[in-house]
């Protein structure tokens, strides 16, 4: 099915929705599956929602380009960043990007025995040095859509023996993710992957990256249903040892959202999204506005216009005010007409 036709069959927004960088819309198939699961649970005959967790994990593994044994299923980026932080030796140096999203940065600051150093995003690769243990960065910046030079960062990290942690929350679902290229990646699902909240994934190396499963509960056991009481005798031999107890209804929905993204394909979604973002950028120039330079991004941030977010919301256009920027995010349920409507409501300078 063509992308536009599928989008119309799965989504019915009542607004001009340009706010996926905050929260993605839920597909109809996801809403239906969650409703059925809730009804079944209310009737005392719950569906196999743990099976949904495994189906979601497997689909995400394919989207991320890694084996399923390398994917942990949880609920938030901050928890998994904290897991990496808690596993580092005392005194380790962590390099982060200036003004990156707090869930990527703050867990390292909370570990008082770590040394956190900050560098501008466009100079992050050159800031890696001997002794840097981890470079942590968002693939796409939340505030303004800038795309990190991940190839340069990866090469610098390898040169100096550092590990890489990449948050792909603002990319997974439209920007092709090669998780195999990095030591760790993290993402939430409720943005471009269009899952409900409460879904997040961690990818780890084949050797599990030396992480200490500090929050391991019964679901982290190799045989979960035999691990419910007392210490877990045998942790999962895969990344599942880093699972959080899952938000089951969310994962029931996530299974179907991820299947939709896989069906459409990241390259096709990327072409659609970035064409709309380019249309918006081109339309801003005659109005006298210059967006933050973020070529190839599905996110466009316009400095000095953030204060108009509430006014535009009242007019039926949903965007975000981030760091003073008016942030627009374009996804597969966005159309050229949506872009033009926004441009029509922006006053010329």
CSV table of C-alpha atoms in Angstrom, one decimal:
chain,number,residue,atom,x,y,z
A,1,UNK,CA,0.0,0.0,0.0
A,2,UNK,CA,1.2,3.5,-0.8
A,3,UNK,CA,2.4,5.5,2.2
A,4,UNK,CA,-0.3,8.2,1.9
A,5,UNK,CA,-3.1,5.6,1.6
A,6,UNK,CA,-1.8,3.6,4.6
A,7,UNK,CA,-1.5,6.8,6.7
A,8,UNK,CA,-5.1,7.8,5.9
A,9,UNK,CA,-6.3,4.3,6.9
A,10,UNK,CA,-4.3,4.2,10.2
A,11,UNK,CA,-4.5,7.8,11.4
A,12,UNK,CA,-7.3,10.3,11.8
A,13,UNK,CA,-5.9,13.4,13.6
A,14,UNK,CA,-8.4,16.1,14.4
A,15,UNK,CA,-5.6,18.7,14.2
A,16,UNK,CA,-2.7,19.6,11.9
A,17,UNK,CA,-0.3,17.4,13.8
A,18,UNK,CA,3.4,18.4,13.5
A,19,UNK,CA,4.5,17.4,17.0
A,20,UNK,CA,5.9,13.8,16.6
A,21,UNK,CA,9.2,14.9,18.2
A,22,UNK,CA,7.1,15.1,21.4
A,23,UNK,CA,4.7,12.3,20.9
A,24,UNK,CA,3.7,10.2,17.9
A,25,UNK,CA,0.1,9.5,16.9
A,26,UNK,CA,-1.1,6.0,17.6
A,27,UNK,CA,-2.1,3.9,14.6
A,28,UNK,CA,-5.7,2.5,14.5
A,29,UNK,CA,-4.3,-1.1,14.6
A,30,UNK,CA,-2.5,-0.2,17.9
A,31,UNK,CA,-5.6,1.4,19.4
A,32,UNK,CA,-7.7,-1.7,18.5
A,33,UNK,CA,-5.2,-4.2,19.9
A,34,UNK,CA,-4.9,-2.3,23.2
A,35,UNK,CA,-8.7,-2.1,23.5
A,36,UNK,CA,-9.0,-5.8,22.9
A,37,UNK,CA,-6.4,-6.5,25.5
A,38,UNK,CA,-8.0,-4.3,28.1
A,39,UNK,CA,-11.4,-5.8,27.5
A,40,UNK,CA,-10.0,-9.3,27.7
A,41,UNK,CA,-8.3,-8.5,31.0
A,42,UNK,CA,-11.5,-7.0,32.4
A,43,UNK,CA,-13.3,-10.2,31.5
A,44,UNK,CA,-10.7,-12.3,33.3
A,45,UNK,CA,-9.3,-13.8,30.2
A,46,UNK,CA,-6.1,-11.8,29.4
A,47,UNK,CA,-4.4,-12.2,26.1
A,48,UNK,CA,-0.7,-13.3,25.8
A,49,UNK,CA,0.8,-9.9,26.4
A,50,UNK,CA,4.2,-11.3,27.2
A,51,UNK,CA,4.1,-12.8,23.7
A,52,UNK,CA,3.5,-9.2,22.5
A,53,UNK,CA,6.7,-8.1,24.3
A,54,UNK,CA,8.7,-10.7,22.5
A,55,UNK,CA,7.1,-9.8,19.1
A,56,UNK,CA,7.9,-6.1,19.7
A,57,UNK,CA,11.5,-6.9,20.7
A,58,UNK,CA,12.0,-9.0,17.5
A,59,UNK,CA,10.6,-6.3,15.2
A,60,UNK,CA,12.7,-3.6,16.8
A,61,UNK,CA,15.8,-5.8,16.5
A,62,UNK,CA,15.2,-6.0,12.7
A,63,UNK,CA,14.6,-2.3,12.5
A,64,UNK,CA,17.8,-1.6,14.4
A,65,UNK,CA,19.9,-4.2,12.5
A,66,UNK,CA,20.9,-6.4,15.4
A,67,UNK,CA,20.1,-9.9,16.6
A,68,UNK,CA,17.1,-10.2,19.0
A,69,UNK,CA,19.4,-11.4,21.8
A,70,UNK,CA,21.0,-8.0,21.8
A,71,UNK,CA,17.8,-6.1,22.6
A,72,UNK,CA,16.5,-5.3,26.1
A,73,UNK,CA,12.9,-4.1,26.6
A,74,UNK,CA,12.1,-1.4,29.1
A,75,UNK,CA,10.3,1.8,29.7
A,76,UNK,CA,12.6,4.8,29.5
A,77,UNK,CA,15.9,6.1,28.1
A,78,UNK,CA,17.0,7.5,31.5
A,79,UNK,CA,16.8,4.1,33.1
A,80,UNK,CA,19.0,2.5,30.5
A,81,UNK,CA,21.4,5.5,30.4
A,82,UNK,CA,21.6,5.1,34.2
A,83,UNK,CA,22.4,1.4,33.8
A,84,UNK,CA,25.4,2.3,31.6
A,85,UNK,CA,26.5,5.0,34.1
A,86,UNK,CA,26.2,2.7,37.1
A,87,UNK,CA,28.3,0.0,35.3
A,88,UNK,CA,31.3,2.3,34.7
A,89,UNK,CA,34.4,2.1,37.0
A,90,UNK,CA,34.9,4.9,39.5
A,91,UNK,CA,36.6,8.0,37.9
A,92,UNK,CA,35.6,7.2,34.4
A,93,UNK,CA,35.3,10.1,32.0
A,94,UNK,CA,32.1,10.5,30.0
A,95,UNK,CA,31.9,12.9,27.1
A,96,UNK,CA,28.5,14.4,26.2
A,97,UNK,CA,27.1,16.9,23.8
A,98,UNK,CA,26.3,20.4,25.0
A,99,UNK,CA,22.6,20.9,25.8
A,100,UNK,CA,21.7,17.3,24.8
A,101,UNK,CA,18.5,15.8,26.1
A,102,UNK,CA,18.5,15.4,29.9
A,103,UNK,CA,17.8,11.7,29.8
A,104,UNK,CA,21.0,11.1,28.0
A,105,UNK,CA,23.1,13.4,30.2
A,106,UNK,CA,21.8,13.6,33.7
A,107,UNK,CA,22.2,9.9,34.8
A,108,UNK,CA,26.0,10.4,34.3
A,109,UNK,CA,25.9,13.5,36.5
A,110,UNK,CA,24.0,11.6,39.2
A,111,UNK,CA,26.9,9.2,39.5
A,112,UNK,CA,29.2,11.4,41.6
A,113,UNK,CA,32.3,9.2,41.0
A,114,UNK,CA,32.2,9.9,37.2
A,115,UNK,CA,33.8,12.8,35.4
A,116,UNK,CA,31.4,14.3,32.9
A,117,UNK,CA,32.9,16.5,30.2
A,118,UNK,CA,30.8,18.5,27.7
A,119,UNK,CA,31.6,19.7,24.1
A,120,UNK,CA,29.6,21.3,21.3
A,121,UNK,CA,27.8,18.8,19.1
A,122,UNK,CA,29.7,19.7,16.0
A,123,UNK,CA,33.0,19.3,17.9
A,124,UNK,CA,32.2,16.2,19.8
A,125,UNK,CA,34.3,13.8,17.8
A,126,UNK,CA,37.5,16.0,18.1
A,127,UNK,CA,36.8,16.2,21.9
A,128,UNK,CA,37.3,12.5,22.4
A,129,UNK,CA,40.7,11.9,24.0
A,130,UNK,CA,42.7,9.1,25.6
A,131,UNK,CA,41.0,8.2,28.8
A,132,UNK,CA,37.5,8.9,27.6
A,133,UNK,CA,35.4,5.8,28.6
A,134,UNK,CA,32.1,6.6,27.0
A,135,UNK,CA,30.8,9.1,24.4
A,136,UNK,CA,27.0,9.6,24.9
A,137,UNK,CA,25.0,11.6,22.3
A,138,UNK,CA,21.6,11.8,20.7
A,139,UNK,CA,21.6,10.9,17.0
A,140,UNK,CA,19.2,13.7,16.4
A,141,UNK,CA,19.0,16.7,18.7
A,142,UNK,CA,15.6,17.1,20.4
A,143,UNK,CA,15.7,20.9,20.6
A,144,UNK,CA,16.5,21.7,17.0
A,145,UNK,CA,16.8,18.6,14.9
A,146,UNK,CA,20.5,18.7,14.2
A,147,UNK,CA,22.0,15.3,13.2
A,148,UNK,CA,25.2,14.2,14.9
A,149,UNK,CA,28.1,13.2,12.8
A,150,UNK,CA,27.9,9.7,14.2
A,151,UNK,CA,30.5,8.3,11.8
A,152,UNK,CA,33.2,10.7,13.0
A,153,UNK,CA,32.2,10.2,16.7
A,154,UNK,CA,32.4,6.4,16.2
A,155,UNK,CA,35.8,6.6,14.6
A,156,UNK,CA,37.2,8.9,17.3
A,157,UNK,CA,35.8,6.6,20.0
A,158,UNK,CA,37.4,3.6,18.4
A,159,UNK,CA,40.7,5.4,18.1
A,160,UNK,CA,40.8,6.2,21.8
A,161,UNK,CA,39.2,3.0,23.1
A,162,UNK,CA,36.0,4.7,24.2
A,163,UNK,CA,32.6,3.1,24.0
A,164,UNK,CA,29.6,4.8,22.4
A,165,UNK,CA,26.1,5.3,23.7
A,166,UNK,CA,23.7,6.7,21.1
A,167,UNK,CA,20.1,7.8,21.9
A,168,UNK,CA,18.1,7.3,18.7
A,169,UNK,CA,14.8,8.4,20.2
A,170,UNK,CA,14.5,11.3,17.7
A,171,UNK,CA,15.6,9.1,14.8
A,172,UNK,CA,14.3,5.5,15.1
A,173,UNK,CA,11.3,5.3,12.8
A,174,UNK,CA,12.5,7.7,10.1
A,175,UNK,CA,16.3,7.8,10.2
A,176,UNK,CA,17.8,4.4,9.5
A,177,UNK,CA,19.4,3.1,12.6
A,178,UNK,CA,22.5,0.8,12.5
A,179,UNK,CA,22.7,-0.2,16.2
A,180,UNK,CA,25.5,-2.7,15.3
A,181,UNK,CA,27.8,0.3,14.7
A,182,UNK,CA,27.7,1.4,18.4
A,183,UNK,CA,28.3,-0.3,21.7
A,184,UNK,CA,24.9,0.8,23.1
A,185,UNK,CA,21.8,2.5,21.7
A,186,UNK,CA,18.7,3.5,23.5
A,187,UNK,CA,15.3,4.7,22.3
A,188,UNK,CA,11.8,5.4,23.5
A,189,UNK,CA,9.0,4.1,21.2
A,190,UNK,CA,6.4,6.8,21.7
A,191,UNK,CA,7.8,9.3,19.2
A,192,UNK,CA,8.6,8.3,15.6
A,193,UNK,CA,8.0,4.6,16.3
A,194,UNK,CA,4.4,5.6,17.2
A,195,UNK,CA,4.1,3.2,20.2
A,196,UNK,CA,2.3,4.0,23.4
A,197,UNK,CA,4.3,5.4,26.3
A,198,UNK,CA,6.1,2.9,28.5
A,199,UNK,CA,8.1,1.3,25.7
A,200,UNK,CA,11.9,1.7,25.3
A,201,UNK,CA,14.7,-0.5,24.0
A,202,UNK,CA,18.4,-0.9,24.8
A,203,UNK,CA,20.8,-2.6,22.4
A,204,UNK,CA,24.1,-4.0,23.7
A,205,UNK,CA,27.1,-5.8,22.1
A,206,UNK,CA,27.2,-9.5,21.8
A,207,UNK,CA,29.2,-9.8,25.0
A,208,UNK,CA,26.5,-7.7,26.7
A,209,UNK,CA,28.9,-4.8,27.2
A,210,UNK,CA,30.0,-5.5,30.8
A,211,UNK,CA,26.8,-4.0,32.1
A,212,UNK,CA,25.8,-4.8,35.7
A,213,UNK,CA,22.0,-5.7,35.7
A,214,UNK,CA,21.4,-3.7,38.9
A,215,UNK,CA,17.6,-3.6,38.5
A,216,UNK,CA,17.2,-7.2,37.4
A,217,UNK,CA,13.9,-8.7,38.6
A,218,UNK,CA,12.2,-11.9,37.7
A,219,UNK,CA,11.7,-11.0,34.1
A,220,UNK,CA,15.5,-10.9,33.8
A,221,UNK,CA,15.8,-14.6,34.5
A,222,UNK,CA,16.7,-17.1,31.9
A,223,UNK,CA,13.5,-18.8,32.9
A,224,UNK,CA,11.4,-15.9,34.2
A,225,UNK,CA,8.5,-18.0,35.6
A,226,UNK,CA,11.0,-20.0,37.6
A,227,UNK,CA,12.7,-16.8,38.9
A,228,UNK,CA,9.8,-15.3,40.9
A,229,UNK,CA,11.0,-16.0,44.4
A,230,UNK,CA,14.3,-15.3,46.1
A,231,UNK,CA,17.5,-14.4,44.2
A,232,UNK,CA,17.4,-15.0,40.4
A,233,UNK,CA,19.6,-18.1,40.1
A,234,UNK,CA,20.3,-17.8,36.4
A,235,UNK,CA,20.1,-14.4,34.6
A,236,UNK,CA,19.1,-14.4,31.0
A,237,UNK,CA,22.0,-15.2,28.7
A,238,UNK,CA,20.9,-12.3,26.4
A,239,UNK,CA,20.1,-8.6,26.7
A,240,UNK,CA,16.9,-9.7,28.3
A,241,UNK,CA,18.8,-9.7,31.6
A,242,UNK,CA,18.4,-5.9,31.3
A,243,UNK,CA,14.6,-6.0,30.9
A,244,UNK,CA,12.3,-4.0,33.1
A,245,UNK,CA,9.1,-5.5,34.1
A,246,UNK,CA,7.1,-4.5,31.0
A,247,UNK,CA,4.1,-2.2,30.8
A,248,UNK,CA,2.1,-5.0,29.1
A,249,UNK,CA,-0.7,-3.0,27.5
A,250,UNK,CA,1.8,-0.6,26.0
A,251,UNK,CA,3.8,-3.5,24.5
A,252,UNK,CA,0.6,-5.0,23.1
A,253,UNK,CA,0.1,-1.8,21.2
A,254,UNK,CA,3.8,-1.5,20.4
A,255,UNK,CA,3.8,-4.8,18.6
A,256,UNK,CA,1.5,-3.4,16.0
A,257,UNK,CA,3.0,0.1,15.8
A,258,UNK,CA,6.5,-1.4,15.1
A,259,UNK,CA,5.0,-3.7,12.5
A,260,UNK,CA,3.6,-0.7,10.7
A,261,UNK,CA,7.0,1.1,10.7
A,262,UNK,CA,8.6,-2.1,9.4
A,263,UNK,CA,6.0,-2.4,6.7
A,264,UNK,CA,6.6,1.1,5.4
A,265,UNK,CA,10.4,1.0,5.8
A,266,UNK,CA,12.6,3.6,7.3
A,267,UNK,CA,14.0,4.7,3.9
A,268,UNK,CA,10.6,5.4,2.5
A,269,UNK,CA,9.5,7.2,5.7
A,270,UNK,CA,12.7,9.2,5.7
A,271,UNK,CA,12.2,10.4,2.1
A,272,UNK,CA,8.6,11.4,2.9
A,273,UNK,CA,9.5,13.2,6.1
A,274,UNK,CA,12.5,15.1,4.9
A,275,UNK,CA,10.7,16.2,1.7
A,276,UNK,CA,8.1,17.9,3.9
A,277,UNK,CA,10.8,19.4,6.2
A,278,UNK,CA,12.5,20.8,3.1
A,279,UNK,CA,9.2,22.2,1.9
A,280,UNK,CA,8.8,24.0,5.2
A,281,UNK,CA,12.3,25.3,5.2
A,282,UNK,CA,11.8,26.7,1.7
A,283,UNK,CA,8.6,28.3,2.7
A,284,UNK,CA,10.2,30.1,5.6
A,285,UNK,CA,12.7,32.0,3.6
A,286,UNK,CA,10.1,34.3,1.8
A,287,UNK,CA,8.7,35.0,5.3
A,288,UNK,CA,12.0,36.2,6.6
A,289,UNK,CA,12.8,33.3,8.9
A,290,UNK,CA,15.9,31.2,9.1
A,291,UNK,CA,15.6,27.8,10.8
A,292,UNK,CA,18.4,26.1,12.7
A,293,UNK,CA,20.7,24.5,10.1
A,294,UNK,CA,19.8,20.8,10.2
A,295,UNK,CA,20.1,19.4,6.7
A,296,UNK,CA,18.5,16.0,6.2
A,297,UNK,CA,16.4,16.2,9.4
A,298,UNK,CA,12.7,15.6,9.8
A,299,UNK,CA,12.7,18.2,12.6
A,300,UNK,CA,12.8,22.0,11.8
A,301,UNK,CA,13.3,24.5,14.5
A,302,UNK,CA,12.7,28.2,14.0
A,303,UNK,CA,14.5,30.5,16.5
A,304,UNK,CA,12.4,33.3,18.0
A,305,UNK,CA,9.1,31.8,17.1
A,306,UNK,CA,8.6,29.5,20.1
A,307,UNK,CA,6.2,31.9,21.7
A,308,UNK,CA,3.7,31.4,19.0
A,309,UNK,CA,3.2,27.7,19.9
A,310,UNK,CA,0.1,28.3,22.0
A,311,UNK,CA,-1.5,30.6,19.4
A,312,UNK,CA,-0.9,28.1,16.7
A,313,UNK,CA,-2.4,25.3,18.9
A,314,UNK,CA,-5.6,27.4,19.3
A,315,UNK,CA,-5.7,27.5,15.5
A,316,UNK,CA,-5.5,23.7,15.3
A,317,UNK,CA,-1.8,23.3,14.6
A,318,UNK,CA,0.2,21.2,17.1
A,319,UNK,CA,3.9,22.0,17.4
A,320,UNK,CA,6.4,22.5,20.3
A,321,UNK,CA,8.2,25.4,21.9
A,322,UNK,CA,11.7,24.1,22.6
A,323,UNK,CA,14.6,26.3,23.8
A,324,UNK,CA,12.8,29.3,22.3
A,325,UNK,CA,12.4,27.5,18.9
A,326,UNK,CA,9.2,26.7,17.2
A,327,UNK,CA,9.8,23.1,16.5
A,328,UNK,CA,7.9,21.3,13.7
A,329,UNK,CA,8.3,17.5,13.2
A,330,UNK,CA,7.1,15.8,10.0
A,331,UNK,CA,6.1,12.1,9.9
A,332,UNK,CA,4.3,9.7,7.6
A,333,UNK,CA,0.9,11.0,8.6
A,334,UNK,CA,1.9,14.6,7.7
A,335,UNK,CA,1.0,16.0,4.2
A,336,UNK,CA,2.1,18.9,2.1
A,337,UNK,CA,-1.2,20.6,2.9
A,338,UNK,CA,-0.3,20.5,6.6
A,339,UNK,CA,3.0,22.2,5.8
A,340,UNK,CA,1.3,24.9,3.7
A,341,UNK,CA,-1.3,25.5,6.4
A,342,UNK,CA,1.4,26.2,8.9
A,343,UNK,CA,3.2,28.6,6.6
A,344,UNK,CA,0.0,30.4,5.9
A,345,UNK,CA,-0.5,31.2,9.6
A,346,UNK,CA,3.1,32.5,10.2
A,347,UNK,CA,3.4,36.3,9.8
A,348,UNK,CA,6.1,37.7,7.6
A,349,UNK,CA,8.9,39.5,9.4
